[in-house]
Coordinates of C-alpha atoms in Angstrom, one line a residue:
X1 CA 0.0 0.0 0.0
X2 CA 2.9 2.3 0.7
X3 CA 3.8 2.2 -3.1
X4 CA 0.3 3.5 -3.9
X5 CA 0.6 6.3 -1.3
X6 CA 3.9 7.4 -2.7
X7 CA 2.5 7.5 -6.3
X8 CA -0.6 9.4 -5.2
X9 CA 1.6 11.9 -3.2
X10 CA 3.7 12.5 -6.4
X11 CA 0.7 13.0 -8.7
X12 CA -1.9 14.8 -6.6
X13 CA -1.9 18.4 -5.3
X14 CA -1.1 18.3 -1.6
X15 CA -4.6 19.4 -0.5
X16 CA -6.2 16.4 -2.4
X17 CA -3.6 13.9 -1.2
X18 CA -4.0 15.0 2.4
X19 CA -7.8 14.7 2.1
X20 CA -7.6 11.1 0.7
X21 CA -4.7 10.0 3.0
X22 CA -5.9 11.5 6.2
X23 CA -8.7 10.7 8.7
X24 CA -11.3 12.7 10.6
X25 CA -10.6 14.9 13.6
X26 CA -7.6 13.5 15.6
X27 CA -7.4 10.4 13.3
X28 CA -7.9 8.0 16.2
X29 CA -9.9 5.6 14.0
X30 CA -7.3 5.7 11.3
X31 CA -4.5 5.0 13.8
X32 CA -6.5 2.1 15.3
X33 CA -7.2 0.6 11.8
X34 CA -3.6 0.8 10.8
X35 CA -2.6 -0.9 14.1
X36 CA -5.1 -3.6 13.5
X37 CA -3.8 -4.2 10.0
X38 CA -0.3 -4.6 11.4
X39 CA -1.6 -7.7 13.3
X40 CA -2.4 -9.6 10.0
X41 CA 0.3 -11.9 8.7
X42 CA 0.3 -13.6 5.4
X43 CA 1.3 -17.2 5.8
X44 CA 2.5 -18.7 2.5
X45 CA 1.3 -22.2 1.9
X46 CA 3.1 -23.8 -1.0
X47 CA 2.4 -27.0 -2.8
X48 CA -1.3 -26.7 -2.1
X49 CA -4.2 -27.6 -4.5
X50 CA -5.6 -24.2 -5.5
X51 CA -7.7 -25.5 -8.4
X52 CA -10.8 -24.5 -6.4
X53 CA -10.9 -21.2 -4.5
X54 CA -14.0 -19.7 -2.9
X55 CA -14.0 -16.1 -1.7
X56 CA -17.7 -15.4 -1.9
X57 CA -19.2 -13.9 1.3
X58 CA -22.7 -13.1 2.6
X59 CA -23.1 -9.7 4.2
X60 CA -25.5 -6.7 4.0
X61 CA -28.3 -9.1 2.9
X62 CA -26.6 -10.4 -0.2
X63 CA -23.9 -12.8 -1.6
X64 CA -20.8 -11.0 -3.0
X65 CA -17.9 -12.3 -4.9
X66 CA -15.3 -11.0 -2.4
X67 CA -15.5 -10.3 1.3
X68 CA -15.0 -6.6 0.7
X69 CA -17.1 -3.5 -0.1
X70 CA -16.2 -0.2 -1.8
X71 CA -16.6 2.4 1.0
X72 CA -17.6 6.0 0.4
X73 CA -15.0 8.5 -0.7
X74 CA -16.4 12.0 -0.3
X75 CA -15.9 14.2 -3.3
X76 CA -14.1 11.6 -5.4
X77 CA -15.2 13.4 -8.5
X78 CA -12.9 16.3 -7.5
X79 CA -9.8 14.1 -7.8
X80 CA -10.8 12.5 -11.2
X81 CA -13.6 13.6 -13.5
X82 CA -16.3 10.9 -13.3
X83 CA -14.5 9.3 -10.4
X84 CA -17.6 8.1 -8.6
X85 CA -19.0 6.5 -11.7
X86 CA -15.7 4.8 -12.5
X87 CA -15.5 3.4 -8.9
X88 CA -19.0 2.1 -9.1
X89 CA -18.4 0.5 -12.5
X90 CA -15.3 -1.2 -10.9
X91 CA -17.4 -2.5 -8.0
X92 CA -19.9 -3.8 -10.4
X93 CA -17.2 -5.6 -12.4
X94 CA -15.8 -7.1 -9.2
X95 CA -19.3 -8.1 -8.0
X96 CA -18.9 -6.3 -4.7
X97 CA -21.2 -3.7 -3.1
X98 CA -20.4 0.0 -3.2
X99 CA -21.4 2.8 -0.9
X100 CA -22.1 6.3 -2.2
X101 CA -20.8 9.3 -0.2
X102 CA -23.1 12.0 0.9
X103 CA -20.5 14.4 -0.6
X104 CA -20.5 12.8 -4.1
X105 CA -20.9 15.3 -6.9
X106 CA -22.4 12.5 -9.1
X107 CA -26.1 11.9 -8.9
X108 CA -27.7 8.9 -7.2
X109 CA -29.5 7.9 -10.5
X110 CA -26.1 8.0 -12.3
X111 CA -24.4 5.8 -9.7
X112 CA -27.3 3.4 -9.6
X113 CA -27.0 2.9 -13.4
X114 CA -23.2 2.4 -13.1
X115 CA -23.0 0.4 -9.9
X116 CA -23.6 -3.0 -8.5
X117 CA -27.1 -4.3 -8.7
X118 CA -27.7 -5.6 -5.2
X119 CA -30.4 -5.3 -2.7
X120 CA -31.1 -4.0 -0.2
X121 CA -29.7 -0.6 -1.0
X122 CA -28.1 0.6 2.2
X123 CA -27.4 4.2 2.9
X124 CA -23.8 4.9 4.0
X125 CA -22.6 8.3 4.9
X126 CA -19.0 9.3 4.4

């Protein structure tokens, strides 16, 4: 992830990078999340049969291809023209749910056309 951060820092104006890279208020949740991720270890398992892999997960009232969801990024369209629509198309292609930010410049009907077709449609605020 650090490689992505360095690339973003080089390409984006500082105000945009700081907005995307930072957290709210004192960034306590951001710090706690980063500390939690440090507890994960990838344990390589070689010479295993990987002909069948199953990553589907059930959450938010539906079955999704991966155990992840595209979270809201407020004002994503300010960083790239059509950014919200592009991210919702990517979520649809990955068969994962996406959450629209309350700060999104794109309209809800536009994102519904671009995005994943899953129910129920939950409201997330970010």
